[in-house]
Short mmCIF file of C-alpha atoms and ligand atoms in Angstrom, two decimals:
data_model
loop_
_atom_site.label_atom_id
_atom_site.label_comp_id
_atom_site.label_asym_id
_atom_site.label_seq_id
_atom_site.Cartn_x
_atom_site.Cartn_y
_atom_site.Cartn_z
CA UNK A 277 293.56 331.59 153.12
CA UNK A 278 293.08 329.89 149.56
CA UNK A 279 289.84 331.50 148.93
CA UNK A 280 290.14 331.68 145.48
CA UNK A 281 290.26 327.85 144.89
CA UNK A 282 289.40 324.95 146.57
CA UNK A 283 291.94 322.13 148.33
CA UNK A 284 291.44 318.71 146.89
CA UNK A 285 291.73 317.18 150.33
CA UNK A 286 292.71 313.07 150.07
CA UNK A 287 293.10 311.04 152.76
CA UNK A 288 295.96 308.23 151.03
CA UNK A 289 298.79 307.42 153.19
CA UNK A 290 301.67 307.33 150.92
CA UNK A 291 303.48 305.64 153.67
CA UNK A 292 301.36 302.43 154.50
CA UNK A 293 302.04 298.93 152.75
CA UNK A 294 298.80 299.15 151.09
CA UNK A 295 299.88 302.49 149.14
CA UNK A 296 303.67 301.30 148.78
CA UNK A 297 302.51 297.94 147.34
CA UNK A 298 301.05 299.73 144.18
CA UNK A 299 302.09 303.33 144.63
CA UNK A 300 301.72 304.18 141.08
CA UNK A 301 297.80 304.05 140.75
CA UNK A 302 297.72 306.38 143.21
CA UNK A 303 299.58 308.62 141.66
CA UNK A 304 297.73 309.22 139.23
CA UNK A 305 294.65 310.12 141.59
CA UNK A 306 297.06 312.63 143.10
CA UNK A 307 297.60 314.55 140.08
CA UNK A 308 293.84 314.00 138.35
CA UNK A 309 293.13 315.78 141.77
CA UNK A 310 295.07 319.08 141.12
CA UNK A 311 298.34 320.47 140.89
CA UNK A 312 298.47 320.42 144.55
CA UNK A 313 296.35 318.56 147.01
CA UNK A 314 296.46 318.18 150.62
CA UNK A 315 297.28 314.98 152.63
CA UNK A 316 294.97 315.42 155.68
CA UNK A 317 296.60 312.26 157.29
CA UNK A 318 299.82 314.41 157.64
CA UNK A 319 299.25 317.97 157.43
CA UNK A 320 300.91 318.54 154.60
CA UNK A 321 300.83 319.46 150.90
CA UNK A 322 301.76 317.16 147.82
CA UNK A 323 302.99 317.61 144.24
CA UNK A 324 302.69 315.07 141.55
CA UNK A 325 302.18 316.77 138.10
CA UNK A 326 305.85 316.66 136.45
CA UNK A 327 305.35 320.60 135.53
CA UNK A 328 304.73 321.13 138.98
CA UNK A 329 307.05 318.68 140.41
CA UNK A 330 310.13 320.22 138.63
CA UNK A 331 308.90 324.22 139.40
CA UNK A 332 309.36 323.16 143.35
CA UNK A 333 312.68 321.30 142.90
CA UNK A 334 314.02 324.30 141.14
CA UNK A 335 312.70 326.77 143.40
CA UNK A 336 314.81 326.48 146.32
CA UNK A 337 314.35 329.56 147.65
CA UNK A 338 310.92 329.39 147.99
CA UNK A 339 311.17 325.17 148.85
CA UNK A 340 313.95 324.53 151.35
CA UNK A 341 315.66 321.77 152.39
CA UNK A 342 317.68 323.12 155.56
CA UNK A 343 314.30 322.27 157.46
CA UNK A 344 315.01 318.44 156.33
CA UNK A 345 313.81 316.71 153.13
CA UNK A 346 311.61 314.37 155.44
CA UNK A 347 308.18 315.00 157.00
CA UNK A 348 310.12 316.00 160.18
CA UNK A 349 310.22 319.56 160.49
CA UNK A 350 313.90 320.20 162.03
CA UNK A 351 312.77 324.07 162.85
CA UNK A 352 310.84 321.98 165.60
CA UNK A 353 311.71 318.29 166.15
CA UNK A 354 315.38 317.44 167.07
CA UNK A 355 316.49 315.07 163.75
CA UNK A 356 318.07 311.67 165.21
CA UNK A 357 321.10 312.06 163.45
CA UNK A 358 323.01 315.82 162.71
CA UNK A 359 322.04 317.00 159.66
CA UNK A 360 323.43 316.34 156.55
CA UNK A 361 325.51 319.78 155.62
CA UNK A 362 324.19 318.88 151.75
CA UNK A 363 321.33 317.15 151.28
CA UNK A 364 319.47 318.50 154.58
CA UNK A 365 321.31 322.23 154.09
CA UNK A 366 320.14 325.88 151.31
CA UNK A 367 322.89 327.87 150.16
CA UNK A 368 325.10 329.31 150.61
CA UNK A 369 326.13 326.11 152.91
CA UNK A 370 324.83 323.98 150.21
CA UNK A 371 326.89 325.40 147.17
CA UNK A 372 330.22 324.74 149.21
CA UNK A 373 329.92 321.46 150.12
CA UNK A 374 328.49 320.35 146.64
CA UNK A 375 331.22 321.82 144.76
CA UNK A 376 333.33 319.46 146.74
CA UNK A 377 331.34 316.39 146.30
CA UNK A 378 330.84 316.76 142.58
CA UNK A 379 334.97 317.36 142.36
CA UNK A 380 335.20 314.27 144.02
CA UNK A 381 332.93 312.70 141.69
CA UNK A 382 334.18 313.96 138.87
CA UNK A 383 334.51 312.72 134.98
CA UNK A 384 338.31 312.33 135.49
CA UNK A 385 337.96 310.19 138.79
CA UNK A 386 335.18 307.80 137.87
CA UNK A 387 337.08 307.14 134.78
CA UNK A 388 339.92 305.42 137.12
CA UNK A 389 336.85 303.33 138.84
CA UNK A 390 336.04 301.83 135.10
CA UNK A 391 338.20 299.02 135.28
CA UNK A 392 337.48 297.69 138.87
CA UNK A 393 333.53 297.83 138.20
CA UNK A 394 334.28 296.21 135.07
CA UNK A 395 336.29 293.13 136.61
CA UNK A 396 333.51 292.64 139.25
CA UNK A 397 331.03 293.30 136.86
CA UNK A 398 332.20 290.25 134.60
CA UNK A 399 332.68 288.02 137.79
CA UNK A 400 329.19 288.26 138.92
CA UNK A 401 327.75 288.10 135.29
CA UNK A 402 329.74 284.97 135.09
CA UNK A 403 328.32 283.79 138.51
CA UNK A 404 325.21 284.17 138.00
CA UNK A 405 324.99 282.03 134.23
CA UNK A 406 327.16 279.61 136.28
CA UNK A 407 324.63 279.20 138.92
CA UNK A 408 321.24 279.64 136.61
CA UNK A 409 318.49 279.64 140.09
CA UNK A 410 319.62 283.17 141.54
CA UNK A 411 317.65 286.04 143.29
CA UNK A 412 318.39 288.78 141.80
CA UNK A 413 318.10 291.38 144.75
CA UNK A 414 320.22 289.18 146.77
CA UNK A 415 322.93 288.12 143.94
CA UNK A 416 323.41 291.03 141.82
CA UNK A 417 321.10 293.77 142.77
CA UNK A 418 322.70 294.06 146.78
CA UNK A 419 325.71 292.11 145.51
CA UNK A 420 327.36 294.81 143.27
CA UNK A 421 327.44 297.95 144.79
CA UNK A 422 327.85 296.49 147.89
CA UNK A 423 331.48 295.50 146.94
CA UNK A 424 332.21 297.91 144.50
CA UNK A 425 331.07 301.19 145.71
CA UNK A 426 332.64 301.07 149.50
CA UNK A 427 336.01 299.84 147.44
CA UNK A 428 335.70 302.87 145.32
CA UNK A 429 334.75 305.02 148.38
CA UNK A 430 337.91 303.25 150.07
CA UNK A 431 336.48 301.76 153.20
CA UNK A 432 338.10 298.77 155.11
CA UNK A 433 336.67 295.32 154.66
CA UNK A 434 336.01 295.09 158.52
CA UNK A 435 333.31 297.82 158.96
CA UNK A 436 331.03 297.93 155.88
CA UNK A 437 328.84 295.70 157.09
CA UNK A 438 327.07 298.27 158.77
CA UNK A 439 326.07 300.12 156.04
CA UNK A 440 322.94 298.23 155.05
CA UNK A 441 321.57 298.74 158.41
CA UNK A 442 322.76 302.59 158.33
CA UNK A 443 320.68 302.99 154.73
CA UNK A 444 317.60 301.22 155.83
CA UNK A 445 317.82 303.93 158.55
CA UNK A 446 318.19 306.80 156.64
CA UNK A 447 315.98 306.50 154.21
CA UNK A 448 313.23 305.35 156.20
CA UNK A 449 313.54 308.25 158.70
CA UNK A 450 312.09 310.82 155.62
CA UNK A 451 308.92 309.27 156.72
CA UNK A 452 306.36 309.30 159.53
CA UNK A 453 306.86 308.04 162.56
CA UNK A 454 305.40 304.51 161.16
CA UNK A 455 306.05 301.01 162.37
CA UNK A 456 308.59 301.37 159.80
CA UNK A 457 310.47 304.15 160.95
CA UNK A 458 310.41 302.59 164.85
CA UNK A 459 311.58 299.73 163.46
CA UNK A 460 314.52 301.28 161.04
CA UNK A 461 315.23 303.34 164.03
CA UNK A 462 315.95 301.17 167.17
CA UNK A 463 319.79 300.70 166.90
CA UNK A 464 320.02 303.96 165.80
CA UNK A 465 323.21 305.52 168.05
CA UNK A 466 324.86 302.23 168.07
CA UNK A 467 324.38 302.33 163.75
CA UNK A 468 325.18 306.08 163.41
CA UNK A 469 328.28 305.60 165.70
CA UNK A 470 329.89 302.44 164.15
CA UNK A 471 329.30 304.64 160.48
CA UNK A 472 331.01 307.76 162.12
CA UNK A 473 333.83 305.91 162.75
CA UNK A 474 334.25 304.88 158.51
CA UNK A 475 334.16 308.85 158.09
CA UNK A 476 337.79 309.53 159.63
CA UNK A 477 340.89 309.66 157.77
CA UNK A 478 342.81 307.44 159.81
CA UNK A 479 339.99 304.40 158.74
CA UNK A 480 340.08 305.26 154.98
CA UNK A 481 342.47 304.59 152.03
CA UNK A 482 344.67 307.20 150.54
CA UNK A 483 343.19 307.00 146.95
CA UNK A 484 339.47 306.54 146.93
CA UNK A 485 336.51 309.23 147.05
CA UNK A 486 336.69 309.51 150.95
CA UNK A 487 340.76 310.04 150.80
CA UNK A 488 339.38 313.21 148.03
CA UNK A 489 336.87 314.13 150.56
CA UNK A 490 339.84 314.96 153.08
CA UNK A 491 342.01 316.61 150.21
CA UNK A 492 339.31 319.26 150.09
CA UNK A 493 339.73 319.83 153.84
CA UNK A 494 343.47 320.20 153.17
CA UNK A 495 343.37 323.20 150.74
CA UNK A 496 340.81 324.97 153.10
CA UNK A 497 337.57 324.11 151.71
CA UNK A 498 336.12 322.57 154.61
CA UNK A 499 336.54 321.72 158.11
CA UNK A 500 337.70 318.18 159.28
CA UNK A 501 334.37 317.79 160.81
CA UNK A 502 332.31 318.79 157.98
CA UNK A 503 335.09 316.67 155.66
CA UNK A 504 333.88 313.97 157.56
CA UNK A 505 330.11 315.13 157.06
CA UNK A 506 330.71 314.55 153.95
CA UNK A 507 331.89 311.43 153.52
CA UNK A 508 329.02 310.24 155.95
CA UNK A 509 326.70 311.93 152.98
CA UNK A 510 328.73 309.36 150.33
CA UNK A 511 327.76 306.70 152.74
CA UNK A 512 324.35 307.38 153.14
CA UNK A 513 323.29 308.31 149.51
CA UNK A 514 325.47 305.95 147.80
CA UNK A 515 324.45 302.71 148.66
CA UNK A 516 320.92 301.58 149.31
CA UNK A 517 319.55 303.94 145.69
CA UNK A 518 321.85 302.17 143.51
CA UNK A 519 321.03 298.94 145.13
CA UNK A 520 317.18 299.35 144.21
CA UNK A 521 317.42 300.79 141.06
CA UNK A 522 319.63 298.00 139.65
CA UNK A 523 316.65 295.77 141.40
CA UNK A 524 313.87 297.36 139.71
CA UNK A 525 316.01 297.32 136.28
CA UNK A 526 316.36 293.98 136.73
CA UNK A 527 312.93 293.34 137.40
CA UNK A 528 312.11 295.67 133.87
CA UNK A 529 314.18 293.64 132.11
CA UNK A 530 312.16 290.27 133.08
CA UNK A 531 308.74 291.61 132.52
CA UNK A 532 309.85 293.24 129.46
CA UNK A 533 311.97 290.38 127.45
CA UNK A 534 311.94 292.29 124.49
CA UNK A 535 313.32 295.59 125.58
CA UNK A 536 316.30 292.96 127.03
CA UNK A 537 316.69 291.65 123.62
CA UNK A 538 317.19 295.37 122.61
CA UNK A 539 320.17 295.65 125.12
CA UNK A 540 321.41 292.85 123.97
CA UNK A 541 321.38 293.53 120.27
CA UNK A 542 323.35 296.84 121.24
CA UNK A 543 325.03 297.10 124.69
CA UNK A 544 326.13 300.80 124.06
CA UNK A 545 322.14 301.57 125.56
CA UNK A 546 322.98 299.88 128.27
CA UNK A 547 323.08 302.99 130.05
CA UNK A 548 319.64 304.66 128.69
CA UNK A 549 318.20 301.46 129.62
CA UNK A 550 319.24 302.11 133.56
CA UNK A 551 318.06 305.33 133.58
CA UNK A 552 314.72 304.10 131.89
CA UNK A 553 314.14 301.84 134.92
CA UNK A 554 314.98 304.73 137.09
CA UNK A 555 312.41 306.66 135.28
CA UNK A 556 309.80 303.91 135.33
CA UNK A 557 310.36 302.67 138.94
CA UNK A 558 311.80 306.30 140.63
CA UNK A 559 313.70 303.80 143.38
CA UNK A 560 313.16 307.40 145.43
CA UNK A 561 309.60 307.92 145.74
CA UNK A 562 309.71 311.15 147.19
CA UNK A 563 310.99 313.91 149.61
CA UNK A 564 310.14 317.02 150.83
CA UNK A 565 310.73 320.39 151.10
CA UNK A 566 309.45 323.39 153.49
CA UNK A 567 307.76 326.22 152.46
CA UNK A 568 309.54 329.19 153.01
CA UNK A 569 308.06 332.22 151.70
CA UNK A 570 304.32 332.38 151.29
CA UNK A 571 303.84 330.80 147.46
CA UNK A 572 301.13 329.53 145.50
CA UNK A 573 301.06 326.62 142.98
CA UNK A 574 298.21 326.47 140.90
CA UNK A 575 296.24 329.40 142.78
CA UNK A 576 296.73 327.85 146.06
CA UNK A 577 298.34 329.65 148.66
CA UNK A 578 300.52 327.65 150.72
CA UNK A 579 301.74 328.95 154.15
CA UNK A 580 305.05 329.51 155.25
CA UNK A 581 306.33 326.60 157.27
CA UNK A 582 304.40 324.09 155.69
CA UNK A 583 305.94 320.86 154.73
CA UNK A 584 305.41 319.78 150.69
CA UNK A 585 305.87 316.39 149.53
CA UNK A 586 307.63 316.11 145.98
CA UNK A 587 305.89 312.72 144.64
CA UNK A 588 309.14 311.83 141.96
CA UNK A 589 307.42 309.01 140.70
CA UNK A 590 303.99 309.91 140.30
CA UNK A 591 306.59 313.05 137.96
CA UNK A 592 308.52 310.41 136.10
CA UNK A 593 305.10 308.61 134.54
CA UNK A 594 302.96 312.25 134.47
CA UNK A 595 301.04 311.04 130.81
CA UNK A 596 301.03 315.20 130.29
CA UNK A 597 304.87 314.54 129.89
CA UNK A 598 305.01 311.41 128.79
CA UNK A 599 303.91 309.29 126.11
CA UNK A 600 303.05 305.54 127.01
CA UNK A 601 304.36 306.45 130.84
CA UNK A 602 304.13 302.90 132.41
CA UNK A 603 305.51 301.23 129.07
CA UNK A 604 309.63 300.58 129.88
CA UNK A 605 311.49 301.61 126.46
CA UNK A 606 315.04 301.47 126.50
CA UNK A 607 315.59 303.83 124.01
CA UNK A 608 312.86 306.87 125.17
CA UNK A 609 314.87 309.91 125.80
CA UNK A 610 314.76 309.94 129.72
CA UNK A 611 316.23 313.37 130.37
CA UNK A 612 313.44 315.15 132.04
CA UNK A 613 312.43 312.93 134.58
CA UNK A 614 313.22 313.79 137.90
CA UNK A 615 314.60 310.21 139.42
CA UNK A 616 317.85 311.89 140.45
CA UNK A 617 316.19 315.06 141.23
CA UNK A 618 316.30 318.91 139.40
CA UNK A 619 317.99 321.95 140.50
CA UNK A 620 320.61 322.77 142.80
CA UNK A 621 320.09 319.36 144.91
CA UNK A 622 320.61 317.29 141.84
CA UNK A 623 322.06 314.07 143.03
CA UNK A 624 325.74 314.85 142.77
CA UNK A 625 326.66 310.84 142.31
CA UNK A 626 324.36 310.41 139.19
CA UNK A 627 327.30 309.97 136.92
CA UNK A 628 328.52 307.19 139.57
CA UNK A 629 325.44 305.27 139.87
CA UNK A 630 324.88 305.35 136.26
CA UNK A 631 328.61 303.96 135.71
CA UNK A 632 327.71 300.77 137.88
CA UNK A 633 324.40 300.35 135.90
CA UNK A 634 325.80 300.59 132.53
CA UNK A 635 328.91 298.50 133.31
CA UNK A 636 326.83 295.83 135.34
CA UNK A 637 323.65 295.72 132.59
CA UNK A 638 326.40 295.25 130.16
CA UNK A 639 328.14 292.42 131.39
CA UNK A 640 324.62 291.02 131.65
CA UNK A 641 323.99 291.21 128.60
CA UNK A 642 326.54 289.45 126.82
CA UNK A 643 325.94 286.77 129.08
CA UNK A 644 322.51 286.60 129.83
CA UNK A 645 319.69 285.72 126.98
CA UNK A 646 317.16 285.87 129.60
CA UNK A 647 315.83 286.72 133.06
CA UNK A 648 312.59 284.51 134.08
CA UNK A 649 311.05 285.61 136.80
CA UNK A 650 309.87 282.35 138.69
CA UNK A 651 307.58 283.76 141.16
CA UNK A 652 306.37 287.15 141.71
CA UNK A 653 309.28 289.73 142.98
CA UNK A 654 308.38 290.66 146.96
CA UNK A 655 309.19 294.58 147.75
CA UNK A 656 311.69 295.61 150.43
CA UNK A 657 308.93 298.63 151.81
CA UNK A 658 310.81 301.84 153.05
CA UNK A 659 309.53 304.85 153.97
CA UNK A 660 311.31 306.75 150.55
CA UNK A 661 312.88 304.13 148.90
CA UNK A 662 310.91 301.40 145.71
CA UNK A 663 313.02 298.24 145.76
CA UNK A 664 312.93 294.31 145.95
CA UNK A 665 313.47 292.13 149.10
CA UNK A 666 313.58 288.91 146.53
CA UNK A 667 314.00 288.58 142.87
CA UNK A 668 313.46 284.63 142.39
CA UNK A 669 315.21 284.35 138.74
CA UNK A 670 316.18 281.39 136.34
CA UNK A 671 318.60 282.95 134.44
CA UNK A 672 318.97 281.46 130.38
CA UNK A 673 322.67 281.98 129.39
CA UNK A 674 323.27 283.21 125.64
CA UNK A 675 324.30 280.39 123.35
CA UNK A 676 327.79 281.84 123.32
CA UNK A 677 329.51 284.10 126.04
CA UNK A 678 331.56 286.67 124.07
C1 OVM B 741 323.05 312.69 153.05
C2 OVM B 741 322.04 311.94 152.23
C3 OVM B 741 321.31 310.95 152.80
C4 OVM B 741 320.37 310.26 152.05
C5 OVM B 741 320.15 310.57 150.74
C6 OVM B 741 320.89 311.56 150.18
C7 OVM B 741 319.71 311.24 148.12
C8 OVM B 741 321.83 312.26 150.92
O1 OVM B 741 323.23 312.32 154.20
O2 OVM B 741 323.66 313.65 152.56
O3 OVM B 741 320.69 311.91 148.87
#
C-alpha cells in the first residue's frame, strides 16, 4: 500500500488543550505537510487543504457518514446515543429525512421567526448598553439563541434547561475518548432521556419547527419515531454552533474595531460579517468521514474502513484559497468556505443560524460603538466545537440609539 508516495506521518493531537488553545498554527503544518497526512496518535487520516477538504465533503460515496462523523467507528463500537437518521446516515436514508428538515426550515417559515428574533434581539442590545461591564459569552453569545431558538423550535419553558448539557455532549462525543469526552459523557442516559422526552408531540407547540417536524410524519414522510429523530437532530445541531459562532463574532468584532465600524456604517452586512467570523473562527473544527471504497487523494491510497478527519478550519484560512486568510473582513466574499459544510450534508439550518446573527449583530450595531475586550477571552474546549467560556467586555454605547 501507498508505494508510490510517502505518508507525512505527524504526531499533533488535534484533541488536547495544547492544540485547541491555538489550533490554527497547526493547521497550517497540516497542510504544508501534504494533501493528506496521517495522525499516528489516532490511526487515522486528515485533510486540511480547502481543494482537498471540499473534494471529500462532496464525495459521499466514497466518504460516508452512516459509520458516524466522529472518530468512533459505529461498524464496530456501539455509539452512546442511536444514531442520528441525518447527520450520522448516506442516502438514500439521508435524502428523506433532509428534504424534511430543510421544508421545515424553509424561506417561508423563518420569515414568520423575523419578528420574535427581532424583539429579543433589541431587548438584549438594549441590556447590554444599559449594563456597560457584560461577558459576552454569558450575556449575548449563550443568551440569544438560548431563548430564541427553543421558542422558535416550540419547546416548553420547563425542560430546556437541559439542552446545554445535551450539546456539550454531543459535540464532544466526535472526539476521542479524552478526559473531555468522559467528562461530557457521565450523565449521559439521564441527559439523552430528559431530551427524548422534548422530541414528542404531546411536549411541543402546535406552530413551531418541531410541530412541522410531526406534519411531515402526518402526510407519510416519516415514521413517528424517526419524526421524533428528527426533532432530537434540531436539538442537537441547533444550539451549541450558533452559540459559538455569535461568540467568536463577537470576539472579531473587538479585536477588529474597525471592521465594527464598517457594520456600523452599513448594517445591511451585518450578515456577511457573521459568516466572516464563521469563516475565520470555523466554530466546527472538524468531523469525519469513513472511507468506503478504496480512494486516493493526492496519490495516496487510503483503505477502506479508514476513518478521515475533515480539518474545516485549517479549509476556511487555506492561503491557496484565500487572500489575507487570518485577516477578518466583513465584506470578503465568504461563499466557499466550508464552516457549514459542502455537499449533500450541508447544514440544513444555515439560513436559521444566519437569521439570528444578522438580526442580533444588527441590533448591536445601532447600539453599540464599541466592544473592549477587558481581559483576554478564555475558550470553552470541546472535542469539535471553537467557542468562548468568558468574553469580559466594556461595552461603549453610540452617542445616539436610533
Ligand atoms: C444530529 C446532529 C448532531 C450534531 C450536529 C449536527 C452539525 C447534527 O443529531 O443530527 O449537525
Amino acid at each position: 500500500m501507498n508505494a508510490s508516495r510517502s505518508v507525512p506521518v505527524l504526531d499533533l493531537d488535534p484533541f488536547s488543550d495544547d492544540f485547541l488553545a491555538e489550533p490554527f498554527s497547526r493547521h497550517a503544518l497540516i497542510r504544508e505537510a501534504g494533501p493528506v497526512v496521517w495522525l499516528e496518535r489516532y490511526g487515522v487520516w486528515a485533510v486540511g487543504r480547502h481543494s482537498d477538504v471540499f473534494a471529500v465533503l462532496m464525495d459521499w460515496e466514497s466518504f460516508i457518514s452512516s459509520a458516524g462523523v466522529g472518530i468512533t467507528d459505529f461498524r464496530v463500537q456501539t455509539p452512546p446515543r442511536p444514531p442520528s437518521i441525518i447527520l450520522e446516515a448516506d442516502p438514500p436514508l439521508q435524502t428523506r429525512t433532509h428534504k424534511i428538515l430543510a421544508r421545515v426550515l424553509s424561506p417561508a417559515a423563518l420569515r414568520s421567526m423575523r419578528v420574535a428574533f427581532e424583539t429579543e434581539a433589541e431587548q438584549l442590545a438594549a441590556r447590554i448598553v444599559e449594563r456597560g461591564t457584560i461577558d459576552g459569552a454569558e450575556d449575548i453569545a449563550r443568551a440569544f439563541p438560548l431563548q430564541v431558538f427553543p421558542d422558535a423550535v416550540g419547546l416548553p419553558d420547563e425542560g430546556r434547561e437541559i439542552l446545554p448539557a445535551y450539546g456539550n455532549m454531543v459535540f464532544n462525543f466526535f472526539g476521542p475518548h479524552n478526559e473531555r469526552f468522559e467528562h461530557a459523557m457521565a450523565n449521559a442516559p439521564a441527559v439523552s432521556k430528559a431530551v427524548m422526552a422534548l422530541c414528542e408531540r404531546s411536549a411541543v407547540t402546535p406552530d413551531g419547527l418541531a410541530a412541522g417536524v410531526f406534519a411531515a410524519h402526518d402526510a407519510g414522510e416519516c415514521s413517528y419515531a424517526e419524526a421524533g429523530m428528527l426533532v432530537r437532530s434540531l436539538l442537537s445541531a441547533g444550539l451549541d454552533t450558533t452559540v459559538n459562532s455569535i461568540a467568536c463574532a463577537l470576539v472579531c468584532f473587538a479585536r477588529f474595531p474597525e471592521q465594527w465600524n464598517r457594520v456600523r456604517a452599513d448594517p445591511s452586512i451585518a450578515r456577511n460579517a457573521f459568516d466572516e467570523a464563521v469563516r475565520l473562527e470555523s466554530p466546527v473544527q472538524t468531523f469525519f468521514r469513513t472511507v468506503a471504497k478504496p480512494v486516493t487523494i493526492g496519490g495516496i491510497e487510503l483503505e477502506d474502513g479508514a476513518k478521515l478527519l475533515m480539518f474545516l478550519a485549517s479549509a476556511n484560512r487555506d492561503p491557496r484559497k484565500w487572500s489575507d486568510p487570518d485577516t477578518f473582513d466583513v465584506t470578503r466574499k465568504t461563499g466557499a468556505h466550508v464552516g457549514f459544510g459542502a455537499g449533500i450534508h450541508r447544514c440544513v439550518g444555515e439560513m436559521l443560524s444566519k437569521l439570528e446573527g444578522e438580526i442580533l449583530i444588527g441590533a448591536l450595531a445601532r447600539r453599540v460603538a464599541r466592544f473592549e475586550l477587558t481581559a483576554e477571552p478564555t475558550l470553552n474546549y470541546n472535542n469539535t466545537l471553537r467557542g468562548y467560556a468568558q468574553i469580559p467586555l466594556t461595552i461603549h454605547a453610540n452617542g445616539k440609539p436610533t
